[in-house]
Coordinates of C-alpha atoms and ligand atoms in Angstrom, one line a residue:
M9 CA 9.5 31.9 12.4
E10 CA 12.5 30.5 13.1
L11 CA 13.3 26.6 12.7
K12 CA 16.0 25.2 15.0
L13 CA 17.4 21.4 14.2
Y14 CA 19.8 19.5 16.1
N15 CA 23.0 19.0 13.5
S16 CA 24.9 15.8 13.8
L17 CA 27.5 17.4 11.9
T18 CA 27.9 20.3 14.6
R19 CA 26.6 18.4 17.5
Q20 CA 24.4 21.5 18.5
K21 CA 21.3 23.0 17.9
Q22 CA 21.3 25.3 15.0
L23 CA 19.1 27.7 13.0
F24 CA 18.0 26.7 9.9
E25 CA 19.0 28.4 7.1
P26 CA 18.0 27.1 3.7
I27 CA 20.9 27.5 1.0
D28 CA 17.7 28.8 -1.6
P29 CA 14.5 29.4 0.3
Q30 CA 12.8 29.2 -2.9
R31 CA 14.2 25.6 -3.2
V32 CA 14.6 23.9 0.2
T33 CA 16.5 20.4 -0.5
M34 CA 16.2 17.2 1.5
Y35 CA 17.4 13.6 1.1
A36 CA 16.9 10.7 3.4
C37 CA 18.4 7.1 2.7
G38 CA 16.2 4.8 1.9
P39 CA 15.7 0.7 2.3
T40 CA 17.6 -2.0 0.6
V41 CA 14.9 -3.8 -0.6
Y42 CA 15.2 -7.4 -0.3
N43 CA 13.0 -8.0 2.8
Y44 CA 9.9 -6.7 4.6
V45 CA 11.2 -3.6 6.7
H46 CA 10.7 -3.6 10.6
I47 CA 9.8 -1.3 13.0
G48 CA 13.3 0.3 12.8
N49 CA 13.4 1.1 9.4
A50 CA 10.0 2.8 9.6
R51 CA 11.1 5.6 12.2
P52 CA 13.1 7.6 9.3
A53 CA 10.5 7.3 7.4
V54 CA 7.8 8.7 9.6
V55 CA 10.1 11.2 11.3
F56 CA 11.8 13.0 8.1
D57 CA 8.0 12.8 7.0
T58 CA 7.3 14.7 9.6
V59 CA 10.4 16.9 9.2
Y60 CA 9.1 17.2 5.3
R61 CA 5.4 18.4 6.6
V62 CA 7.2 21.3 8.7
L63 CA 9.4 22.2 6.0
K64 CA 6.3 22.4 3.7
S65 CA 4.6 25.3 6.2
L66 CA 7.5 27.0 6.1
Y67 CA 8.7 27.5 2.6
P68 CA 7.1 27.5 -0.5
N69 CA 8.9 24.7 -2.6
V70 CA 10.6 21.8 -0.4
I71 CA 12.3 19.1 -2.5
Y72 CA 12.6 15.7 -0.9
A73 CA 14.0 13.0 -2.5
R74 CA 14.3 9.4 -1.0
N75 CA 16.0 6.7 -2.6
I76 CA 15.6 2.9 -3.3
T77 CA 18.9 0.6 -3.2
D78 CA 17.7 -2.1 -5.8
I79 CA 21.5 -3.6 -6.1
D80 CA 23.2 -4.7 -3.3
D81 CA 25.1 -7.8 -2.0
K82 CA 22.2 -8.3 0.2
I83 CA 19.9 -8.4 -2.6
I84 CA 22.0 -10.9 -4.7
N85 CA 22.6 -13.4 -1.9
K86 CA 18.8 -13.4 -1.0
S87 CA 18.3 -14.3 -4.9
I88 CA 20.5 -17.1 -4.5
E89 CA 18.7 -18.4 -1.4
L90 CA 15.7 -18.1 -3.0
S91 CA 16.9 -19.0 -6.6
Q92 CA 14.6 -16.0 -7.5
D93 CA 15.4 -13.4 -10.0
I94 CA 16.8 -10.5 -8.5
N95 CA 14.2 -8.1 -10.1
E96 CA 11.3 -10.0 -8.9
I97 CA 12.7 -9.8 -5.2
T98 CA 13.3 -5.6 -5.6
E99 CA 9.8 -5.3 -7.3
K100 CA 8.5 -6.9 -4.6
F101 CA 9.6 -5.3 -2.0
S102 CA 9.7 -1.8 -2.6
Q103 CA 6.0 -2.4 -3.4
A104 CA 6.0 -3.7 -0.2
Y105 CA 8.0 -0.6 1.0
F106 CA 5.7 1.7 -0.4
D107 CA 2.4 -0.1 0.8
D108 CA 3.5 0.1 4.4
M109 CA 4.7 3.5 4.4
Q110 CA 1.4 4.4 2.9
A111 CA -0.1 2.5 5.9
L112 CA 1.8 4.9 8.1
N113 CA 0.4 8.1 6.4
T114 CA 3.8 9.3 5.0
L115 CA 3.4 11.4 2.0
T116 CA 5.2 10.7 -1.1
P117 CA 8.9 12.1 -1.6
D118 CA 9.2 14.3 -4.8
H119 CA 11.6 12.0 -6.1
I120 CA 11.9 8.2 -5.4
P121 CA 15.6 7.2 -7.3
Y122 CA 16.0 3.8 -7.7
A123 CA 20.0 3.1 -7.4
T124 CA 19.8 0.9 -11.1
D125 CA 18.4 3.7 -12.9
H126 CA 21.7 6.1 -12.1
I127 CA 24.5 3.7 -13.3
P128 CA 26.3 6.1 -15.6
E129 CA 26.2 8.9 -12.8
M130 CA 27.7 6.3 -10.4
I131 CA 30.7 5.7 -12.8
D132 CA 31.0 9.0 -13.8
M133 CA 31.3 10.1 -10.0
V134 CA 34.2 7.4 -9.5
Q135 CA 35.9 8.5 -12.9
K136 CA 35.9 12.1 -11.3
L137 CA 37.5 10.5 -7.8
V138 CA 40.2 8.6 -10.0
D139 CA 40.9 12.0 -11.9
K140 CA 41.5 14.0 -9.0
G141 CA 43.8 11.5 -7.2
H142 CA 40.9 10.3 -4.8
A143 CA 40.2 6.8 -5.8
Y144 CA 42.6 4.2 -7.3
A145 CA 41.9 0.7 -9.4
A146 CA 43.1 -1.7 -6.9
D147 CA 46.2 -3.7 -8.1
T148 CA 45.3 -6.5 -10.6
Q149 CA 48.5 -8.1 -9.6
I150 CA 46.9 -8.4 -6.0
D151 CA 43.5 -8.6 -6.9
A152 CA 43.1 -11.6 -8.9
E153 CA 39.4 -10.7 -9.5
N154 CA 40.1 -7.4 -10.6
G155 CA 37.8 -4.4 -11.3
H156 CA 37.7 -3.1 -7.6
V157 CA 38.3 0.9 -7.4
L158 CA 38.6 2.3 -3.8
F159 CA 38.1 5.7 -2.4
S160 CA 41.9 6.8 -0.6
V161 CA 40.8 7.7 2.8
P162 CA 44.4 9.5 3.5
S163 CA 43.7 11.6 0.2
M164 CA 40.8 13.5 1.9
P165 CA 42.8 15.4 4.9
N166 CA 39.4 16.3 6.5
Y167 CA 37.8 12.9 6.4
G168 CA 36.0 11.7 9.7
E169 CA 33.9 15.1 10.4
L170 CA 30.8 13.6 10.8
S171 CA 31.8 10.5 13.1
K172 CA 34.5 12.6 14.7
R173 CA 36.9 9.8 13.8
N174 CA 40.3 10.4 13.0
L175 CA 42.6 8.5 10.7
D176 CA 44.7 7.0 13.4
E177 CA 41.8 5.7 15.7
Q178 CA 40.4 4.0 12.3
E179 CA 43.7 2.2 11.3
A180 CA 43.4 1.3 15.1
G181 CA 40.2 0.0 15.1
A182 CA 40.1 -1.3 11.5
R183 CA 39.6 -5.2 11.3
V184 CA 42.3 -7.1 11.3
E185 CA 41.5 -8.7 8.2
V186 CA 42.1 -6.4 5.5
A187 CA 41.6 -7.2 1.7
D188 CA 45.0 -7.2 0.1
Y189 CA 44.3 -4.8 -2.5
K190 CA 43.3 -2.0 -0.1
Q191 CA 46.4 0.7 -0.2
Y192 CA 45.2 1.4 3.5
A193 CA 42.9 -0.3 5.7
G194 CA 40.1 2.2 5.8
D195 CA 39.8 2.5 2.2
F196 CA 36.4 1.8 1.0
V197 CA 35.1 0.3 -1.9
L198 CA 33.5 2.5 -4.9
W199 CA 32.5 0.3 -7.5
K200 CA 33.6 -3.9 -7.2
P201 CA 33.7 -6.8 -9.8
S202 CA 30.7 -9.0 -11.1
T203 CA 30.9 -12.5 -11.9
E204 CA 28.9 -13.7 -14.9
A205 CA 26.1 -14.6 -13.0
E206 CA 25.7 -11.2 -10.9
P207 CA 24.3 -8.3 -12.3
G208 CA 26.7 -6.1 -13.8
W209 CA 27.4 -2.9 -15.7
E210 CA 30.1 -2.5 -18.2
S211 CA 33.0 0.4 -16.6
P212 CA 36.1 1.5 -17.4
W213 CA 37.4 -1.2 -15.1
G214 CA 35.7 -3.6 -16.4
R215 CA 32.1 -5.3 -15.5
G216 CA 30.9 -4.6 -12.2
R217 CA 28.6 -2.6 -9.8
P218 CA 28.5 0.3 -7.3
G219 CA 29.2 0.0 -3.9
W220 CA 26.5 0.9 -1.6
H221 CA 27.7 4.4 -0.5
L222 CA 28.1 5.4 -3.7
E223 CA 24.6 5.1 -4.7
C224 CA 23.5 7.9 -2.4
S225 CA 26.1 10.5 -3.4
A226 CA 25.3 10.0 -7.2
M227 CA 21.4 10.5 -6.7
I228 CA 22.1 13.1 -4.5
K229 CA 24.0 15.1 -6.9
K230 CA 21.4 14.2 -10.0
H231 CA 18.1 15.3 -8.2
L232 CA 19.1 17.8 -5.5
G233 CA 22.5 19.4 -6.6
D234 CA 26.3 19.3 -5.0
T235 CA 25.1 20.8 -1.6
I236 CA 21.8 20.2 -0.2
D237 CA 20.1 21.7 3.1
I238 CA 19.5 18.7 4.8
H239 CA 20.8 15.1 4.6
A240 CA 19.1 12.3 7.2
G241 CA 19.3 8.9 8.0
G242 CA 19.1 6.5 11.4
H243 CA 21.7 6.9 13.5
D244 CA 23.2 3.7 12.4
L245 CA 24.2 5.4 9.3
V246 CA 26.6 8.2 10.4
F247 CA 29.5 5.5 9.9
P248 CA 30.5 4.6 7.7
H249 CA 27.8 5.1 5.0
H250 CA 27.6 9.1 5.7
E251 CA 30.6 9.6 6.3
N252 CA 31.6 8.0 3.0
E253 CA 29.0 9.7 1.3
I254 CA 30.7 13.0 2.6
A255 CA 33.9 11.7 1.1
Q256 CA 32.7 10.7 -2.3
S257 CA 30.5 14.1 -2.7
S258 CA 32.9 16.6 -1.1
C259 CA 36.0 15.5 -3.2
A260 CA 33.9 14.7 -6.3
N261 CA 32.4 18.3 -6.2
D262 CA 35.9 19.9 -5.9
G263 CA 35.4 20.1 -2.1
K264 CA 31.9 21.4 -1.8
T265 CA 29.9 20.7 1.6
L266 CA 27.1 17.6 0.6
A267 CA 25.1 18.7 3.5
N268 CA 24.7 21.7 5.5
F269 CA 22.8 20.1 8.0
W270 CA 22.8 16.3 9.0
M271 CA 19.8 14.8 11.0
H272 CA 19.7 11.5 12.6
N273 CA 17.3 9.4 14.4
G274 CA 17.7 7.5 17.3
F275 CA 17.2 3.4 17.7
I276 CA 13.9 1.2 18.5
N277 CA 14.6 -1.0 21.2
I278 CA 11.9 -3.8 21.4
D279 CA 11.0 -4.9 24.7
G280 CA 14.1 -3.0 26.4
E281 CA 16.6 -5.1 24.1
K282 CA 18.2 -4.4 21.0
M283 CA 16.5 -5.5 17.9
S284 CA 19.0 -8.4 16.3
K285 CA 19.3 -11.8 14.7
S286 CA 20.4 -13.5 17.5
L287 CA 17.4 -12.5 19.5
G288 CA 15.1 -12.9 16.5
N289 CA 12.8 -10.1 17.7
F290 CA 12.8 -8.1 14.6
R291 CA 9.3 -6.4 14.4
L292 CA 7.8 -6.3 10.7
V293 CA 5.8 -3.1 10.2
N294 CA 4.0 -5.6 7.7
D295 CA 2.9 -8.1 10.6
L296 CA 2.2 -5.2 13.3
L297 CA -0.2 -3.6 10.4
Q298 CA -2.4 -6.9 10.6
Q299 CA -2.9 -6.3 14.4
Y300 CA -2.9 -2.5 14.4
P301 CA -3.7 0.3 12.0
G302 CA -1.1 2.3 10.7
E303 CA -2.0 5.2 12.7
V304 CA -1.4 3.5 16.0
L305 CA 2.8 3.0 14.4
R306 CA 3.0 6.2 13.4
Y307 CA 1.5 8.1 16.9
V308 CA 4.0 5.7 18.9
I309 CA 6.9 6.6 16.5
L310 CA 5.7 10.5 17.1
S311 CA 5.4 10.0 20.7
A312 CA 9.3 9.9 21.5
H313 CA 11.5 12.5 20.4
Y314 CA 13.1 11.7 17.2
R315 CA 16.7 11.7 19.0
S316 CA 16.0 9.3 21.7
E317 CA 16.3 5.8 21.8
Q318 CA 12.2 4.3 22.1
N319 CA 11.4 1.3 23.7
F320 CA 8.9 -0.5 21.5
S321 CA 6.4 -2.7 23.3
K322 CA 2.8 -4.2 23.0
D323 CA 1.8 -2.4 26.0
L324 CA 3.0 1.0 24.2
L325 CA 1.1 -0.1 21.1
D326 CA -2.2 -0.6 22.9
S327 CA -1.9 2.5 25.0
A328 CA -1.3 4.3 22.0
W329 CA -4.4 3.0 20.1
R330 CA -6.6 3.7 23.3
T331 CA -5.2 7.5 23.4
L332 CA -6.4 7.7 19.5
D333 CA -9.8 6.5 20.8
S334 CA -10.0 9.3 23.0
L335 CA -8.9 11.4 20.5
Y336 CA -11.2 10.6 17.7
G337 CA -14.0 10.3 20.4
F338 CA -13.3 13.8 21.1
I339 CA -14.1 15.4 17.5
R340 CA -16.7 12.5 16.7
G341 CA -19.8 14.3 15.3
V342 CA -17.9 17.5 15.2
K343 CA -17.9 19.2 11.7
P344 CA -15.1 18.7 9.5
V345 CA -13.5 22.2 9.1
E346 CA -10.8 23.6 6.7
A347 CA -7.3 23.2 8.7
Q348 CA -6.0 27.0 9.9
L349 CA -2.7 26.4 11.4
N350 CA -1.5 28.5 14.6
R351 CA 1.7 29.5 14.0
S352 CA 2.3 31.0 17.5
G353 CA 0.6 28.2 19.0
D354 CA 2.8 26.2 21.3
A355 CA 2.3 22.8 19.2
F356 CA 3.5 24.6 16.2
K357 CA 6.8 26.3 18.6
A358 CA 7.2 22.9 19.6
L359 CA 7.8 21.7 15.9
L360 CA 9.9 24.6 15.6
D361 CA 12.1 23.5 18.0
D362 CA 14.2 20.6 16.7
I363 CA 10.9 18.9 15.8
S364 CA 9.4 18.0 19.6
T365 CA 6.6 15.9 18.4
P366 CA 5.9 15.0 21.9
V367 CA 4.9 18.2 22.9
A368 CA 3.1 18.6 19.7
I369 CA 1.2 15.5 20.2
S370 CA 0.2 16.7 24.1
E371 CA -0.9 20.2 22.5
L372 CA -3.1 18.0 20.0
Y373 CA -4.9 16.3 22.9
R374 CA -5.3 19.5 24.7
L375 CA -7.1 21.0 21.8
A376 CA -9.0 18.1 20.9
K377 CA -10.5 17.8 24.4
A378 CA -11.4 21.4 24.1
V379 CA -13.3 20.8 21.1
N380 CA -15.2 18.5 22.7
Q381 CA -16.3 20.7 25.6
A382 CA -16.7 23.8 23.3
S383 CA -19.7 24.7 20.8
G384 CA -20.6 27.1 18.0
D385 CA -17.8 29.3 16.4
Q386 CA -15.8 28.8 19.4
Q387 CA -15.5 25.2 18.8
T388 CA -15.1 25.6 15.0
A389 CA -12.1 27.8 15.7
L390 CA -10.6 25.3 17.8
M391 CA -11.3 22.4 15.6
Q392 CA -9.4 24.7 12.9
E393 CA -6.7 24.6 15.2
L394 CA -6.3 20.9 15.9
K395 CA -6.6 20.2 12.3
G396 CA -3.6 22.5 11.4
V397 CA -1.8 20.6 14.0
A398 CA -3.0 17.2 13.1
D399 CA -2.1 17.8 9.7
I400 CA 1.8 18.5 10.2
L401 CA 1.7 15.8 12.5
G402 CA 0.2 13.2 10.1
L403 CA -2.3 12.2 13.0
L404 CA -6.5 12.3 12.9
Q405 CA -6.5 11.9 9.1
Q406 CA -9.4 9.9 9.1
D407 CA -13.1 10.6 9.6
P408 CA -14.0 9.6 13.1
E409 CA -16.8 7.4 11.7
Q410 CA -14.3 5.4 9.8
W411 CA -11.8 5.1 12.6
F412 CA -14.0 3.5 14.9
T413 CA -15.9 1.1 12.4
Q414 CA -12.4 -0.2 11.5
A415 CA -11.9 -3.6 11.8
R416 CA -9.8 -4.3 14.6
S417 CA -8.8 -8.0 13.8
D418 CA -9.2 -9.9 11.0
D419 CA -12.0 -12.7 12.8
Q420 CA -14.0 -9.2 13.6
L421 CA -17.6 -8.4 11.7
S422 CA -16.7 -6.1 8.6
A423 CA -18.4 -2.6 8.6
E424 CA -20.5 -4.0 5.5
Q425 CA -21.5 -7.1 7.5
V426 CA -22.3 -4.7 10.7
E427 CA -24.4 -2.1 8.9
Q428 CA -26.0 -5.5 7.5
L429 CA -27.1 -6.6 11.1
I430 CA -28.3 -3.1 12.0
E431 CA -30.6 -3.0 9.5
A432 CA -31.9 -6.2 10.1
R433 CA -32.2 -5.3 14.1
Q434 CA -34.2 -2.0 12.5
Q435 CA -36.3 -4.4 10.5
A436 CA -37.0 -6.4 13.5
K437 CA -38.1 -3.8 15.8
Q438 CA -40.4 -2.4 13.0
D439 CA -41.9 -5.9 13.1
K440 CA -42.1 -5.8 17.2
D441 CA -40.0 -8.9 16.8
Y442 CA -37.9 -8.2 20.2
A443 CA -36.8 -11.2 20.6
K444 CA -35.2 -11.4 17.2
A445 CA -33.9 -7.6 17.8
D446 CA -32.3 -8.5 20.9
Q447 CA -30.6 -11.8 19.5
V448 CA -29.2 -9.5 16.6
R449 CA -27.7 -7.2 19.1
Q450 CA -26.2 -9.9 20.7
Q451 CA -24.7 -11.2 17.6
L452 CA -22.8 -8.0 17.2
L453 CA -21.8 -7.9 21.0
D454 CA -20.4 -10.8 20.2
G455 CA -18.3 -9.3 17.2
G456 CA -17.1 -6.7 19.5
V457 CA -19.4 -4.0 18.4
I458 CA -21.2 -1.8 20.4
L459 CA -24.6 -0.3 19.5
E460 CA -25.5 3.4 20.4
D461 CA -29.1 4.5 19.9
S462 CA -29.8 8.3 19.8
R463 CA -32.6 9.9 18.1
E464 CA -30.6 10.6 15.0
G465 CA -30.4 7.2 14.8
T466 CA -28.1 3.9 15.6
K467 CA -24.4 4.8 15.8
W468 CA -22.1 1.8 16.1
R469 CA -18.1 1.6 17.2
R470 CA -15.7 -1.5 18.1
A471 CA -15.4 -2.4 21.7
Ligands
ZN7 ZN1 22.5 7.2 1.8

């Protein structure tokens, strides 16, 4: 059973071999909680949740951490803009994130560290970097506010390994406007001063707060160790965020490698265009969930390979919904069974080949169709195999009846109302009041509910 993953660090597919098979470690950069997340933020959460599920099927103990960035200039600015307390903002949007992620059926990571709970660890790391000559406190003569501590990029000869940038390129590419207190244009902030109005913590360099990159480095060290098996995140984080995480961690930890494998997911475009502020085309998960079941979003995300760019559109969502209807339709009425993962089956083999979810999903479809056509023991065996694949993909986790009876828009009848109307129709039929029975049937039809009478009783589904 060999898992191969594309490693962004070496830019090739490699055999995954954990440092300790009894304790496999994985970290994914989580959200900065000042807003509802958009579908581009949901992609890494779903993709790396699937990686987590694959790892769990291979190793007895997988430890997955995904952080919450709850101190950041974006959060401070939002708090000023809304004149609202920072804690209220971060609490509200971290909860919103958890709710969204639950709707997308992602498993809860083993650790969800909050940046503000790790300030001593961050200060400790900055101190180590200063002591080892990899960081410096900015010249207070130049830096009027004082209290900046910067990472010295030239102090690390192999800086830029992940993004494959060398120092000269960086100097040439650096913005013209470089803060005076930087010794070198590429140097980045580890610690920055806070004004009285801003949140801050006492440190050897005055009252201040951590830089974003530092947060992840400190939390990884605390919860997972100096070197981890997999570090994951969106492709947009390769530079500078991940590059700087590597620099901080490796220099603070005596040159140790931060992560053996780096996994990055591709971008999501909307109707063929990049998501951007100027186009105003962000699709918030929270909004999409008003229109679509979370499983539809999950299905859409997994229908593309995680490294490819994905184009998101209404058509794609609608067709994913129809496909899920077919899948649930195939297994409707089939007795629930225990999952049995077929480790030599095509779906699992595809997942072991750099998490090829599109192939696994097509296998899921083939199996569901086969379940539908089979009967008896053969059907049970196929259903077990199907469940094995479905569990790893985090799909088909609902009872089909529940799937078909969930409300598809806010103005539809609730399941309870539907049940009541069906009962009323039943009663009318018993009373031989056929006009009334037909009238109720029509009322249900107008509410988008289709009745299917059979010998076992009346089943219903949403149109
Ligand atoms: Zn990070």
